[in-house]
XYZ file of C-alpha atoms in Angstrom:
518
model
C 96.576 109.150 90.702
C 96.826 112.890 90.454
C 99.207 114.017 87.750
C 102.044 116.230 88.826
C 100.858 119.103 86.645
C 97.358 119.075 88.147
C 98.353 120.884 91.300
C 101.859 122.199 90.674
C 101.330 125.249 88.413
C 98.963 128.230 88.552
C 99.530 131.311 86.394
C 99.226 134.907 87.565
C 99.193 137.805 85.122
C 98.813 140.888 87.354
C 101.517 143.573 87.057
C 103.050 142.950 90.479
C 103.104 140.540 93.389
C 100.612 142.418 95.580
C 98.240 143.094 92.678
C 98.709 139.478 91.603
C 97.563 138.203 94.968
C 94.731 140.725 95.131
C 93.442 139.899 91.644
C 93.466 136.175 92.424
C 91.479 136.795 95.568
C 88.899 138.926 93.726
C 88.536 136.562 90.786
C 88.284 133.534 93.063
C 86.312 134.994 95.908
C 84.878 131.633 96.930
C 86.354 128.203 97.730
C 87.489 126.185 94.738
C 85.231 123.275 93.884
C 86.440 120.171 95.680
C 89.164 122.083 97.536
C 89.406 121.298 101.224
C 90.689 123.589 103.937
C 94.335 122.960 104.866
C 95.413 120.471 107.506
C 99.099 121.174 108.203
C 101.861 118.659 108.878
C 104.181 120.634 111.162
C 107.967 120.764 110.891
C 109.354 117.598 112.486
C 106.636 115.433 110.948
C 108.325 112.607 109.011
C 106.651 113.769 105.787
C 108.851 116.879 105.661
C 112.073 114.906 105.245
C 110.325 112.378 103.012
C 109.262 115.086 100.549
C 112.700 116.591 100.674
C 114.349 113.246 99.914
C 112.077 112.741 96.892
C 113.104 116.226 95.668
C 116.801 115.397 95.958
C 116.063 112.122 94.131
C 114.525 114.156 91.314
C 111.124 112.481 91.252
C 109.006 114.958 93.270
C 107.189 117.759 91.388
C 108.943 121.113 91.048
C 108.225 123.562 93.853
C 107.018 120.836 96.232
C 109.900 121.010 98.734
C 108.985 122.094 102.298
C 111.644 124.844 102.021
C 109.295 126.549 99.553
C 105.869 126.395 101.183
C 103.879 124.898 104.079
C 103.207 121.206 104.029
C 99.576 120.197 104.222
C 98.255 116.653 104.362
C 96.805 116.879 100.839
C 100.058 118.433 99.478
C 102.077 115.508 100.873
C 99.747 112.886 99.416
C 99.851 114.612 95.998
C 103.673 114.724 96.100
C 103.985 111.047 96.992
C 101.585 110.059 94.191
C 103.360 112.208 91.570
C 106.763 110.987 92.703
C 105.694 107.363 92.369
C 104.417 108.059 88.822
C 107.670 109.759 87.811
C 109.784 106.971 89.296
C 107.625 104.426 87.413
C 108.216 106.200 84.117
C 111.979 106.174 84.779
C 111.967 102.499 85.574
C 113.105 103.028 89.192
C 111.215 100.344 91.066
C 113.148 101.100 94.261
C 111.975 104.729 94.263
C 108.405 103.690 93.381
C 108.351 101.494 96.521
C 109.733 104.363 98.584
C 107.228 106.971 97.362
C 104.251 104.588 97.520
C 105.255 103.508 100.993
C 105.295 107.103 102.181
C 101.850 107.679 100.638
C 100.357 104.641 102.308
C 101.480 105.885 105.748
C 99.172 108.877 105.214
C 96.287 106.893 103.694
C 96.075 103.906 106.003
C 92.744 105.168 107.321
C 89.916 106.849 105.494
C 90.188 110.577 105.991
C 86.519 111.568 106.127
C 85.193 115.082 105.711
C 83.386 115.205 109.067
C 83.796 117.521 112.022
C 86.156 114.839 113.499
C 88.012 113.450 110.494
C 90.965 111.944 112.415
C 91.961 111.297 116.012
C 95.142 109.967 117.578
C 95.625 109.354 121.312
C 99.107 108.793 122.707
C 100.689 108.090 126.061
C 104.256 107.759 127.206
C 107.081 109.195 129.261
C 109.131 112.382 128.808
C 112.224 113.658 130.576
C 114.464 116.644 129.971
C 117.402 118.142 131.889
C 119.713 121.027 131.160
C 117.464 122.936 128.765
C 117.683 126.748 128.740
C 116.008 129.808 127.311
C 118.057 132.324 125.370
C 119.455 135.356 127.186
C 117.992 138.872 127.049
C 119.462 142.350 126.745
C 122.282 143.631 124.538
C 125.399 145.055 126.225
C 127.339 142.541 128.354
C 128.433 145.183 130.875
C 124.957 146.732 131.191
C 121.886 144.580 130.760
C 122.822 141.178 129.306
C 121.249 138.334 131.301
C 122.742 135.225 129.665
C 121.217 131.788 129.431
C 118.121 131.155 131.565
C 118.094 127.533 132.754
C 114.803 125.655 132.784
C 113.895 123.245 135.543
C 114.143 119.518 134.929
C 111.135 117.741 133.540
C 110.173 114.122 134.111
C 106.817 112.400 134.043
C 104.069 110.746 132.015
C 102.643 112.295 128.873
C 99.143 112.150 127.493
C 98.362 113.810 124.136
C 95.536 114.224 121.674
C 96.089 114.861 117.977
C 93.047 115.559 115.853
C 91.611 117.406 112.929
C 88.266 117.884 111.208
C 86.240 120.004 108.833
C 83.538 122.374 110.040
C 82.886 123.154 106.399
C 84.735 121.889 103.313
C 86.574 125.224 103.315
C 87.024 125.508 107.080
C 89.203 123.070 109.108
C 90.513 122.730 112.647
C 93.422 120.817 114.098
C 95.017 120.460 117.501
C 97.971 118.833 119.214
C 97.618 119.150 122.963
C 98.058 117.255 126.198
C 99.848 116.846 129.499
C 103.630 116.598 129.822
C 104.975 116.009 133.311
C 101.718 117.343 134.757
C 101.832 120.566 132.679
C 99.359 121.409 129.926
C 101.149 121.821 126.595
C 99.653 122.967 123.284
C 102.307 122.684 120.539
C 99.695 123.397 117.836
C 96.069 124.488 117.648
C 94.649 126.310 114.645
C 91.825 126.738 112.224
C 92.433 126.647 108.468
C 90.604 128.392 105.654
C 90.580 127.744 101.894
C 89.598 130.794 99.827
C 90.133 130.671 96.096
C 93.858 130.033 95.447
C 94.801 130.866 99.032
C 95.183 128.790 102.211
C 95.049 130.703 105.472
C 95.254 129.849 109.166
C 94.907 131.395 112.607
C 96.106 130.040 115.956
C 99.354 128.332 116.989
C 101.736 126.493 114.719
C 105.395 125.535 114.518
C 107.063 127.145 111.501
C 110.280 126.674 109.563
C 111.623 129.029 106.883
C 114.887 127.837 105.439
C 116.655 125.032 103.715
C 118.878 123.758 106.535
C 118.208 120.582 108.501
C 119.621 121.950 111.745
C 117.732 125.225 111.638
C 117.017 128.398 109.652
C 118.588 131.842 109.843
C 115.271 133.700 110.002
C 112.818 131.154 111.396
C 113.167 127.501 112.385
C 114.962 125.674 115.166
C 115.389 122.416 113.217
C 113.578 119.724 111.259
C 114.918 116.586 112.869
C 115.237 115.598 116.488
C 115.500 119.150 117.811
C 118.884 119.149 119.662
C 118.700 118.823 123.433
C 119.415 122.411 124.414
C 116.306 123.590 122.534
C 114.174 120.521 123.301
C 111.611 122.539 125.319
C 111.833 125.761 123.330
C 110.343 124.801 119.972
C 109.543 127.745 117.722
C 105.748 127.765 118.221
C 104.155 130.847 116.710
C 100.836 132.446 117.691
C 99.316 134.468 114.875
C 97.806 134.269 111.402
C 99.203 133.253 108.047
C 98.348 133.124 104.376
C 100.031 131.548 101.361
C 99.294 130.850 97.716
C 98.376 127.201 97.599
C 99.871 126.279 94.237
C 102.946 127.646 92.466
C 102.300 130.561 90.128
C 104.184 132.474 87.456
C 104.872 136.201 87.395
C 104.048 137.941 84.111
C 106.280 138.970 81.246
C 110.072 138.739 81.717
C 109.637 137.925 85.424
C 108.254 134.571 84.313
C 111.798 133.215 84.412
C 111.647 133.377 88.222
C 108.877 130.802 88.433
C 107.143 128.699 89.366
C 107.004 130.764 92.550
C 105.652 130.388 96.104
C 104.832 133.107 98.617
C 103.799 133.134 102.275
C 103.319 135.746 104.999
C 102.574 135.221 108.729
C 102.066 137.825 111.431
C 101.467 137.970 115.188
C 102.160 139.947 118.359
C 104.538 139.264 121.239
C 103.837 140.016 124.878
C 107.205 141.833 125.014
C 110.638 141.927 123.493
C 113.320 143.314 125.797
C 112.136 146.678 127.044
C 109.325 147.053 124.450
C 105.852 145.831 125.307
C 103.516 144.200 122.776
C 105.542 144.589 119.553
C 104.308 143.103 116.273
C 106.203 140.354 114.435
C 105.954 139.318 110.813
C 107.698 136.705 108.667
C 107.564 136.250 104.939
C 109.226 134.271 102.148
C 109.258 134.342 98.361
C 110.776 131.283 96.671
C 111.142 130.473 92.976
C 112.635 127.805 90.725
C 114.096 129.866 87.847
C 115.393 128.421 84.588
C 115.295 124.783 85.709
C 113.751 122.668 88.428
C 117.249 121.734 89.492
C 117.815 125.236 90.919
C 115.923 127.087 93.675
C 116.377 130.707 94.721
C 114.504 132.504 97.503
C 114.404 135.124 100.219
C 113.242 134.867 103.838
C 112.569 137.871 106.051
C 111.379 138.541 109.580
C 110.816 141.760 111.569
C 109.846 142.693 115.110
C 108.467 146.241 115.075
C 106.249 148.773 116.815
C 105.018 148.144 120.333
C 104.525 150.343 123.406
C 106.106 153.792 122.988
C 107.100 152.881 119.423
C 104.199 154.111 117.252
C 103.544 152.755 113.778
C 103.358 155.496 111.139
C 102.880 155.285 107.391
C 106.480 156.367 106.794
C 107.910 153.846 109.233
C 105.777 151.052 107.836
C 106.850 151.924 104.270
C 110.488 151.854 105.381
C 109.974 148.477 106.957
C 108.465 147.052 103.752
C 111.324 148.505 101.692
C 113.954 147.219 104.104
C 114.952 150.683 105.404
C 115.560 151.601 109.026
C 112.637 153.355 110.712
C 112.904 156.105 113.327
C 116.124 157.693 114.502
C 118.914 155.130 114.442
C 116.496 152.349 113.459
C 114.485 152.334 116.722
C 111.340 151.084 114.964
C 112.210 147.525 114.017
C 114.548 144.585 114.397
C 114.990 142.682 111.116
C 116.648 139.429 109.995
C 116.958 138.602 106.299
C 118.381 135.695 104.293
C 118.858 134.561 100.701
C 118.862 130.843 99.977
C 119.760 128.731 96.989
C 119.997 125.076 96.179
C 121.281 123.122 93.221
C 120.815 119.518 92.195
C 123.678 118.883 89.780
C 123.291 116.147 87.125
C 125.673 113.576 88.546
C 124.171 110.475 87.014
C 123.302 107.741 89.546
C 124.344 109.850 92.536
C 121.322 112.015 93.677
C 122.985 115.027 95.320
C 121.709 118.446 96.364
C 123.941 121.364 97.316
C 122.335 124.182 99.326
C 123.248 127.390 101.117
C 121.577 130.217 103.022
C 123.243 133.612 103.565
C 121.766 135.930 106.163
C 122.200 139.332 107.755
C 120.929 140.787 111.021
C 119.354 144.259 110.836
C 121.970 146.160 108.763
C 122.608 145.869 105.053
C 126.396 145.954 105.533
C 126.236 142.765 107.593
C 125.680 140.651 104.485
C 129.332 141.285 103.496
C 130.938 142.102 106.868
C 129.510 139.304 109.023
C 127.123 137.053 107.091
C 125.420 134.128 108.743
C 125.946 131.028 106.590
C 124.227 127.658 106.509
C 125.539 125.308 103.799
C 125.312 121.613 103.197
C 125.019 118.630 100.909
C 122.331 115.939 100.808
C 122.529 112.494 99.228
C 118.936 111.453 98.662
C 119.787 107.747 98.483
C 123.071 105.900 98.632
C 123.419 104.114 95.257
C 122.091 100.633 95.592
C 120.622 101.333 99.064
C 117.440 103.359 98.388
C 116.259 103.407 102.040
C 119.443 105.224 103.227
C 119.998 108.984 102.853
C 122.937 111.003 104.186
C 123.820 114.635 104.687
C 126.409 117.046 106.082
C 125.774 120.687 107.079
C 127.859 123.568 108.368
C 126.551 126.679 110.116
C 128.456 129.782 111.218
C 127.500 133.162 112.707
C 130.468 135.526 113.192
C 131.003 138.001 115.991
C 130.053 141.666 115.534
C 132.324 144.011 113.628
C 132.464 147.068 111.439
C 129.580 148.876 113.155
C 127.119 146.028 112.662
C 124.979 144.698 115.546
C 125.433 141.384 117.334
C 123.694 138.443 115.681
C 120.176 137.882 117.096
C 120.368 140.887 119.506
C 119.011 144.406 119.111
C 120.333 147.561 120.729
C 116.966 149.351 120.805
C 114.533 146.585 121.776
C 117.192 145.039 124.009
C 115.594 141.633 123.325
C 116.850 138.550 121.555
C 115.468 137.110 118.326
C 113.104 135.106 120.467
C 109.755 135.068 122.234
C 110.347 135.214 125.953
C 113.595 133.335 125.435
C 112.196 130.776 122.990
C 114.328 131.026 119.874
C 112.816 131.838 116.529
C 115.840 130.682 114.614
C 118.836 128.378 114.646
C 119.416 126.487 117.975
C 123.109 127.427 117.847
C 121.945 130.834 119.158
C 124.085 133.125 116.988
C 127.844 133.720 117.313
C 129.532 130.357 116.777
C 129.866 127.365 114.499
C 128.174 123.983 114.049
C 128.862 120.823 112.014
C 125.868 118.503 111.660
C 125.852 115.013 110.111
C 122.526 113.274 109.625
C 121.126 110.048 108.176
C 117.739 108.464 107.595
C 116.848 104.844 107.013
C 113.278 104.568 105.805
C 111.291 101.382 105.264
C 107.826 102.928 104.912
C 106.297 99.765 103.542
C 107.045 98.037 106.873
C 106.227 101.107 108.920
C 109.788 101.780 110.140
C 111.401 105.224 109.898
C 114.758 105.950 111.635
C 116.501 109.313 111.990
C 120.013 109.927 113.335
C 122.020 113.108 113.912
C 125.453 113.948 115.326
C 126.819 117.485 115.793
C 129.652 119.534 117.231
C 129.246 123.155 118.230
C 131.372 126.082 119.357
C 129.537 129.030 120.879
C 131.222 132.459 121.013
C 131.090 135.216 123.646
C 128.224 136.984 121.785
C 126.022 133.905 121.637
C 122.516 134.038 123.071
C 123.508 131.349 125.609
C 126.703 133.169 126.656
C 128.519 133.392 128.938
C 127.284 130.249 130.739
C 127.425 127.997 127.713
C 130.271 129.350 125.583
C 132.862 126.990 124.189
C 132.653 123.570 122.599
C 129.902 120.981 122.895
C 128.944 117.832 121.049
C 125.905 115.661 120.864
C 123.343 113.920 118.748
C 119.755 112.775 118.408
C 117.871 109.677 117.316
C 114.272 109.205 116.349
C 112.511 105.872 115.675
C 108.962 105.730 114.386
C 107.491 102.213 114.042
C 103.988 101.154 113.041
C 103.463 97.399 113.463
C 99.878 97.899 112.322
C 97.792 100.619 110.729
C 96.474 101.767 114.100
C 99.355 101.210 116.532
C 102.509 103.242 116.628
C 105.656 103.395 118.779
C 107.934 106.440 118.880
C 111.314 107.125 120.459
C 112.822 110.595 120.327
C 116.053 111.291 122.276
C 118.798 113.908 122.231
C 121.990 114.781 124.084
C 124.373 117.744 124.176
C 127.553 117.531 126.270
C 130.123 120.182 127.245
C 132.894 120.261 129.834
C 130.855 122.055 132.477
C 127.239 121.368 131.532
C 125.030 118.958 129.601
C 121.481 118.759 128.309
C 119.485 115.589 127.734
C 115.977 114.631 126.729
C 113.955 111.504 125.859
C 110.386 110.946 124.772
C 108.823 107.484 124.558
C 105.339 107.260 123.131
C 102.748 104.651 122.264
C 99.915 105.939 120.029
C 96.643 104.608 118.740
C 95.490 106.122 115.472
C 91.738 106.228 115.032
C 91.971 108.032 111.713
C 94.974 109.710 110.059
C 98.467 110.338 111.377
C 98.827 114.078 111.976
C 101.736 114.053 114.390
């Protein structure tokens, strides 16, 4: 097994974050010996919640949580191995079985280093009704469009999941197929390993944040994406780079670490009335003082585009968090601070977490903060397979000269790509309560996920006015592997209101010829 310390800490002694990254790149200009290019497990893959559970249980290595950095296949295997070792040292046979079971689900087939290292073919049936894209515009009495309903979907699905290595330091992966007769490509990218960095280019689904139901800056949910957003997953076309292993800042800043950093960037076709703007997301997360506490920042910005030139001054203002142009016509920004704490409560493995966000204006963090807060129980005492959680989300209406959540008065576009949300599926102004549970028996190949939620959308919501008011719903996901090659999946969701509803269901049978890379 790989010891937890083998991959969990890398020191950096440059006098700043940018110089730190640059010096690492220069010193390690080639691939590390034995280091493979990344193969990502996207948000929604069962390994995300499995790693998170092991963190709440206190047996996963520090800085391994998906809220801190991307999840690659190798990262997940290392976490499961290290967690099993830690649980063994603590005499927790139940947690050893849980961690080892998760690991075996990723190692059931040999993952070779060839051009085609793994292949999974799946077929099934998919249906969705009532889904909608987010509205566009800003002022209700001028240009606001409201929710944009999508047509119903029903029909067979055929999908191919695969990955391979063109070189040890260069990988590819794809998730593509036919859904109801339409070609869909949820993910397709190439990965690169250079020194201490992993990079990618192509299409991926991303999640920045600590909430299960969604993130304030980026991420529409980790579980069974609620029905209203079932066909608007936050796929992102662009490039990204992150430091593979946690590192420490120098001198007194060392108390912030171990730290993780990631940046991704791309370009949109349009946002509101601005053509071809750029978009960038970034996060910096650390575990200061103790591994029981995490502190981080997430940030996103849409900027530039047609008729909105990029200058050195404007770009510097964007980096520093200042408004560019007259009245801030250069960019649209969303920012959040997150924290989590795992208090020492003896046999009860609990994690408390919260994310506080602001949209575009510094005063919004005090006048109208977006808040996601919750509690996770990693395992009910005496019932290791069962985990529970409760989460609350709220985005207030505009006030005090601050802009409307997830809208922008200059771009006149939503925090979305052609109506596909980048962030929380609530869609801004409103509240949500989300309860969730998992029952995992990885040794037998059975993983079950359940969610239930209530929502109240306000008049400034991205789905207003058509879908304001109260709704309720839930989701269930069942993943069962009766053998190492055969897999059955059920993923269903429902959201109900007085005057509308949204529903979806996906039933899939898959044959795994290599590794599971759902």
